[in-house]
Short mmCIF file of C-alpha atoms in Angstrom, two decimals:
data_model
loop_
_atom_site.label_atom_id
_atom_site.label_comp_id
_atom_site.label_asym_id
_atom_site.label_seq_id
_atom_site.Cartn_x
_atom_site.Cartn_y
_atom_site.Cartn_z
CA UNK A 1 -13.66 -30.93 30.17
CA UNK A 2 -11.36 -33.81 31.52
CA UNK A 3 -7.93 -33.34 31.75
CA UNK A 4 -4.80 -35.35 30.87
CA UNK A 5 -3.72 -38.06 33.74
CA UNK A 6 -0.11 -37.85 35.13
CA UNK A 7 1.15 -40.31 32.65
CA UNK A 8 -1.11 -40.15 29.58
CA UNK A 9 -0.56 -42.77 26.80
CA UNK A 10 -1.63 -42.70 23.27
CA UNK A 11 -2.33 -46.69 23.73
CA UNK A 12 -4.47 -46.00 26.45
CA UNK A 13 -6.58 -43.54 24.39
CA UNK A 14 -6.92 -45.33 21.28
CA UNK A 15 -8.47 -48.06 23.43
CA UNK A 16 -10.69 -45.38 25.07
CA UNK A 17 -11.66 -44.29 21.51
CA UNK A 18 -12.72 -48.10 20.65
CA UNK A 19 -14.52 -48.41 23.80
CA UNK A 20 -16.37 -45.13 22.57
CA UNK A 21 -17.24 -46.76 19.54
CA UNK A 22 -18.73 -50.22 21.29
CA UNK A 23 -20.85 -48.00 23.55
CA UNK A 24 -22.39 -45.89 20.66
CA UNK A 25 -23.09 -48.64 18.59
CA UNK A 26 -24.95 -50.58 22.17
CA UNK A 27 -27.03 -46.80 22.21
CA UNK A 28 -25.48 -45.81 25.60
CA UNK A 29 -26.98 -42.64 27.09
CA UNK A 30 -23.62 -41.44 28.17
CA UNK A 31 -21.69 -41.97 25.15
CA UNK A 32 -24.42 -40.55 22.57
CA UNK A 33 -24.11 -37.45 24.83
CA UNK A 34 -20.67 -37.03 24.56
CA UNK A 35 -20.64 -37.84 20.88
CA UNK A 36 -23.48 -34.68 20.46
CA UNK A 37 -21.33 -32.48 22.93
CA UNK A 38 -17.95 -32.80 21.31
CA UNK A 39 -18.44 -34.18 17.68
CA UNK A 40 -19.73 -30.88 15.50
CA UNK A 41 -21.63 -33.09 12.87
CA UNK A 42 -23.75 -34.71 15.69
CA UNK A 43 -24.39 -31.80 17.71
CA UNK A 44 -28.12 -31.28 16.72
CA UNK A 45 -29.47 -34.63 16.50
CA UNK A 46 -31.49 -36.41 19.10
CA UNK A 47 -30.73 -40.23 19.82
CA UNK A 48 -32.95 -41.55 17.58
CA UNK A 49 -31.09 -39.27 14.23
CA UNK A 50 -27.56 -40.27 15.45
CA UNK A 51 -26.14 -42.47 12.86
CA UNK A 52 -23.73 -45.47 13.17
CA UNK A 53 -19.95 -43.75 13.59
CA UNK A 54 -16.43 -44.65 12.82
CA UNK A 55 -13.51 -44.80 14.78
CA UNK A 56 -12.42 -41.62 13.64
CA UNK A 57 -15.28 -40.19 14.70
CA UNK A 58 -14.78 -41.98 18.43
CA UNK A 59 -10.98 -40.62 18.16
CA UNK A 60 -12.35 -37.22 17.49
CA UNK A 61 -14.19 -36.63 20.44
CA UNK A 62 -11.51 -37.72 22.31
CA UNK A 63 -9.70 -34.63 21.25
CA UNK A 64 -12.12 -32.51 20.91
CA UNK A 65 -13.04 -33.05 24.81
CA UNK A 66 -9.75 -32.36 25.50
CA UNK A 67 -9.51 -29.38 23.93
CA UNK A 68 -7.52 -30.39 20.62
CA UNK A 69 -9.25 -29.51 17.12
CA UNK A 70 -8.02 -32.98 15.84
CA UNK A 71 -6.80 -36.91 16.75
CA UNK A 72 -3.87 -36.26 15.13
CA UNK A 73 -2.80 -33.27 16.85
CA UNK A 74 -3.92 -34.93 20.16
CA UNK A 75 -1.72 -37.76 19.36
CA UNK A 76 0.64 -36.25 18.21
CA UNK A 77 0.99 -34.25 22.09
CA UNK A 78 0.70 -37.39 23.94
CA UNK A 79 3.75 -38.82 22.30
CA UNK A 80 5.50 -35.25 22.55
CA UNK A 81 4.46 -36.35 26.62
CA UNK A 82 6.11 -39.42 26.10
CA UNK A 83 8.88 -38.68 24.78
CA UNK A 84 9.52 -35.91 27.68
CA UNK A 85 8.82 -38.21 30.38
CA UNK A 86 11.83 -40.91 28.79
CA UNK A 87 13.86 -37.73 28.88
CA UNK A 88 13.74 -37.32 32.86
CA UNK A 89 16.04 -40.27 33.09
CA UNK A 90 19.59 -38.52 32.26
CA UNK A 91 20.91 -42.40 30.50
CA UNK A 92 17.97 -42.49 27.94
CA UNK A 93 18.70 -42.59 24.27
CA UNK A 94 15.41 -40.45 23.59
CA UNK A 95 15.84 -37.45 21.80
CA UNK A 96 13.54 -34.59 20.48
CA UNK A 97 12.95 -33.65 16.71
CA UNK A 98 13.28 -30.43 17.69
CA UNK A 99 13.65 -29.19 20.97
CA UNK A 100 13.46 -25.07 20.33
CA UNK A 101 10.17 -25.63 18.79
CA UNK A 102 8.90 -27.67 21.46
CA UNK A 103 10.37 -25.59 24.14
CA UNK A 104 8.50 -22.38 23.09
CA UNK A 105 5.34 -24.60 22.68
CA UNK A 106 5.81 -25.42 26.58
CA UNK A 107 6.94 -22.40 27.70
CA UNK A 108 4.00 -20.59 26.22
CA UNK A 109 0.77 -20.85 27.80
CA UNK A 110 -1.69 -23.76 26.64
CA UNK A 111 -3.51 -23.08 23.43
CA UNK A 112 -5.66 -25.42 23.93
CA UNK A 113 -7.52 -25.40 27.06
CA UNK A 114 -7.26 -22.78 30.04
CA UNK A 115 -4.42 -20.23 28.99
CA UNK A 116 -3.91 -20.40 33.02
CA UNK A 117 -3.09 -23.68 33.27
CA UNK A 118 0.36 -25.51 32.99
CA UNK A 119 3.25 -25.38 34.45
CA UNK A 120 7.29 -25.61 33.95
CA UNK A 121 8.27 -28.84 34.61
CA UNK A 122 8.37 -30.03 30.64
CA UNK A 123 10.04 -26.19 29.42
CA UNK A 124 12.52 -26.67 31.99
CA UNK A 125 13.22 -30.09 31.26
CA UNK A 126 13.85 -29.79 28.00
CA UNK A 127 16.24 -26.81 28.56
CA UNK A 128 18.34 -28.96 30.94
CA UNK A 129 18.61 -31.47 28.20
CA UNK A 130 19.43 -28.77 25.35
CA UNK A 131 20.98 -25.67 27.01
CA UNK A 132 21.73 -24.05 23.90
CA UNK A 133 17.59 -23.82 23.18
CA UNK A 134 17.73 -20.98 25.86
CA UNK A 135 19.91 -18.44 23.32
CA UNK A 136 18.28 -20.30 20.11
CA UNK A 137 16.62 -17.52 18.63
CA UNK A 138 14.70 -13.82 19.57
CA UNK A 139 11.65 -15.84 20.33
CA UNK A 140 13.13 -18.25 23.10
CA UNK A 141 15.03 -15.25 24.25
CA UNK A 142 11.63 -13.19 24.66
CA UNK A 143 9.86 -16.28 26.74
CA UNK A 144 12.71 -16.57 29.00
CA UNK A 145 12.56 -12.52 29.47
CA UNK A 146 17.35 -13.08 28.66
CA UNK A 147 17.68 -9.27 27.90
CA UNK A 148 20.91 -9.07 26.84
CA UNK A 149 20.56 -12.34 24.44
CA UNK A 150 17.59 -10.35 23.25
CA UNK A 151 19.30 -7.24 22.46
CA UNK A 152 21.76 -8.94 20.65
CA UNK A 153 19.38 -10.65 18.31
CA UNK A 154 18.20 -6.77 17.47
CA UNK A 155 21.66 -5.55 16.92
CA UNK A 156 21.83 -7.97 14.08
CA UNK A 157 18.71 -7.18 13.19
CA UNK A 158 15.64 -4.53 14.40
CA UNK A 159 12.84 -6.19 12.18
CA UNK A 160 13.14 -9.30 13.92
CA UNK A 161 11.35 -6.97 17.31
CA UNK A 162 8.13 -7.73 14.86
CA UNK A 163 8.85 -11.03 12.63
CA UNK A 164 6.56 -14.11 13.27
CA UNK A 165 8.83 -17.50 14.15
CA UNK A 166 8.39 -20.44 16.46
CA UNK A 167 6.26 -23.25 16.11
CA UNK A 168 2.87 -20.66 17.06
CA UNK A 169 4.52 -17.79 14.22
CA UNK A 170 4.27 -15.08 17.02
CA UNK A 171 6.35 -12.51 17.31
CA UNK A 172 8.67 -11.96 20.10
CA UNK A 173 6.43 -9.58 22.38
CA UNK A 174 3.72 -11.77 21.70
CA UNK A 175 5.36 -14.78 23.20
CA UNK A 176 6.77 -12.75 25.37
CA UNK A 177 3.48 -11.84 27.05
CA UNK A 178 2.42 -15.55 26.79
CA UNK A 179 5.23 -17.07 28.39
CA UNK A 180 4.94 -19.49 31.40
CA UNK A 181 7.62 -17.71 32.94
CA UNK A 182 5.94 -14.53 33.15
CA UNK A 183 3.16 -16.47 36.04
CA UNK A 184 5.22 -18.52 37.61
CA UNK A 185 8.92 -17.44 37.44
CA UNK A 186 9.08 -14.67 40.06
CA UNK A 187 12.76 -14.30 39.59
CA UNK A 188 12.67 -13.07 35.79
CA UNK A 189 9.27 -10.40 37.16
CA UNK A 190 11.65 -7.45 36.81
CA UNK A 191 13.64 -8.74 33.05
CA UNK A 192 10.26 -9.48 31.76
CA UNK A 193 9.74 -5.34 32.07
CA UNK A 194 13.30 -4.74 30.92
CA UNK A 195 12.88 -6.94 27.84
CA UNK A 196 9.58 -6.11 26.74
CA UNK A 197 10.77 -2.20 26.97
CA UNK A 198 13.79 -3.50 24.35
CA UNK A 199 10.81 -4.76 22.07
CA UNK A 200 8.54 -1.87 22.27
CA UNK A 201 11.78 0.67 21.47
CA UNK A 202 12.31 -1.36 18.29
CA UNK A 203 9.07 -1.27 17.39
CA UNK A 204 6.92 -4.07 18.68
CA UNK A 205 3.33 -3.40 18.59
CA UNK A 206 1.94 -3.19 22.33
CA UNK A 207 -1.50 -4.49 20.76
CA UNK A 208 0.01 -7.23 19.42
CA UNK A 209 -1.38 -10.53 20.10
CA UNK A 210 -2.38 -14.31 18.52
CA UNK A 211 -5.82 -15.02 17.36
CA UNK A 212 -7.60 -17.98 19.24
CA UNK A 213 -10.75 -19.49 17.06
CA UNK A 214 -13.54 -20.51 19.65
CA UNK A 215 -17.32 -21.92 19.48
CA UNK A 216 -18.98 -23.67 16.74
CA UNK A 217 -19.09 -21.99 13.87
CA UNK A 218 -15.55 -21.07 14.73
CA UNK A 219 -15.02 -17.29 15.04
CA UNK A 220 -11.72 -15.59 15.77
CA UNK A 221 -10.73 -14.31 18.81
CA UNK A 222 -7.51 -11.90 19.65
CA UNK A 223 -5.85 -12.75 22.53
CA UNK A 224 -4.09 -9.76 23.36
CA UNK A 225 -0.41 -8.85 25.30
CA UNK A 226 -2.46 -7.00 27.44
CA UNK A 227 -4.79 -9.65 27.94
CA UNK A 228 -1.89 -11.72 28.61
CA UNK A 229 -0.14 -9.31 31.71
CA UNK A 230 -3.02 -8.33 33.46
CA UNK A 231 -5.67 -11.32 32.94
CA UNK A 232 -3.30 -13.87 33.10
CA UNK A 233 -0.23 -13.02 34.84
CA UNK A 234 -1.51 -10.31 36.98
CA UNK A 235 1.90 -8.44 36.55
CA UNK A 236 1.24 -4.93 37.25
CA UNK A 237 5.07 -4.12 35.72
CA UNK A 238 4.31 -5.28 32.18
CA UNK A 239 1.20 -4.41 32.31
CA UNK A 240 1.66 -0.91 33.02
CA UNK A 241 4.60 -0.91 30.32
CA UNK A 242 2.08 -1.97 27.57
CA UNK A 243 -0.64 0.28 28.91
CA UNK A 244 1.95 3.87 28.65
CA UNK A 245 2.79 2.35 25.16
CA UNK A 246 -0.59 2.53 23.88
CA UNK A 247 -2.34 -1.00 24.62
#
């Protein structure tokens, strides 16, 4: 599966998606092969049963081999990209729709690929720009492991330890689990513990989890908090936490 360049455009791949589409229609070997590997209509047909396609179809397997179920949503991530990138210069006008939403999507681990992958660089970017993002809600308050932000969100209100919110509708433990943060912020290891204990006490659900659909047929998988600690993190704190609370 290719991944993204350092700068990726949306330009550049709707030219790539074009280019797709010249090669198919000229029969080349390597772009029939990509078309049966990524496109699910085409999957089971030789060379000779692969019809004449559209550009949606080229734009399709685009996304598809870069791990997004549609064109749309791809494009819609490389201008997300895009927009982050104008934000790294402190004088530009750019702005984001909304930057909570977007900050939990990039503080959480990729849904889309390798759940290992990723890094900071666009959560903490976006935080610099919009501070207040950081005490926003339970959810942003459960990636960033902020304890006493957390608790205060429960004081108001205990069922929000289980309510679904965010742009992913998790609930707090779940992207809690998922967060970023949790691999690669060594500083939070020990609030991580603290916070998720806060969640579990007001009655988070240690098996809690989202459900990933993989394969073709699509068929559901849970991706679990536990999953999430010890497969992905490797954090022996949270994991034991979840593991004396029943996971």
């Amino acid at each position: 599966m290719p991944e993204l360049p350092a700068r990726p455009s949306l330009e550049q791949y709707k030219k790539q998606a074009k280019e797709l589409l010249r090669a198919v229609e000229v029969r080349n070997l390597h772009a029939l092969d990509a078309l049966r590997r990524w496109h699910p209509r085409f999957r089971k047909l030789t060379d000779d049963q692969l019809p004449a396609i559209t550009l949606a179809d080229a734009q399709l397997v685009l996304a598809r081999s870069h791990a997004f179920p549609s064109w749309p949503k791809f494009a819609a991530h490389l201008e997300t990209l895009a927009t982050l990138r104008a934000l790294e210069d402190p004088s530009t006008p750019a702005a984001l729709r909304d930057p909570e939403a977007l900050f939990l999507e990039f503080a959480s681990v990729e849904r889309n690929g390798w759940h290992g992958s990723g890094s900071l660089q666009q959560a903490n970017l976006i935080l610099a720009r919009y501070p207040h993002v950081a005490t926003a809600s339970i959810c942003t308050a459960a990636v960033l492991a902020d304890e006493p932000t957390l608790r205060a969100f429960l004081a108001l209100d205990q069922n929000l330890a289980t309510a679904p919110g965010g742009p992913h509708q998790w609930n707090p433990l779940t992207y809690l689990a998922f967060s970023r943060y949790l691999r690669l912020d060594q500083s939070r290891s020990d609030s991580f513990v603290s916070t998720a204990r806060a969640l579990l006490d007001a009655g988070a659900d240690p098996n809690t989890g989202w459900t990933e659909y993989i394969d073709d047929p699509p068929r559901p998988v849970l991706e679990s908090a536990i999953y999430a600690a010890a497969g992905l993190a490797r954090h022996p704190g949270l994991t034991r936490l979840l593991l004396e609370r029943g996971a």
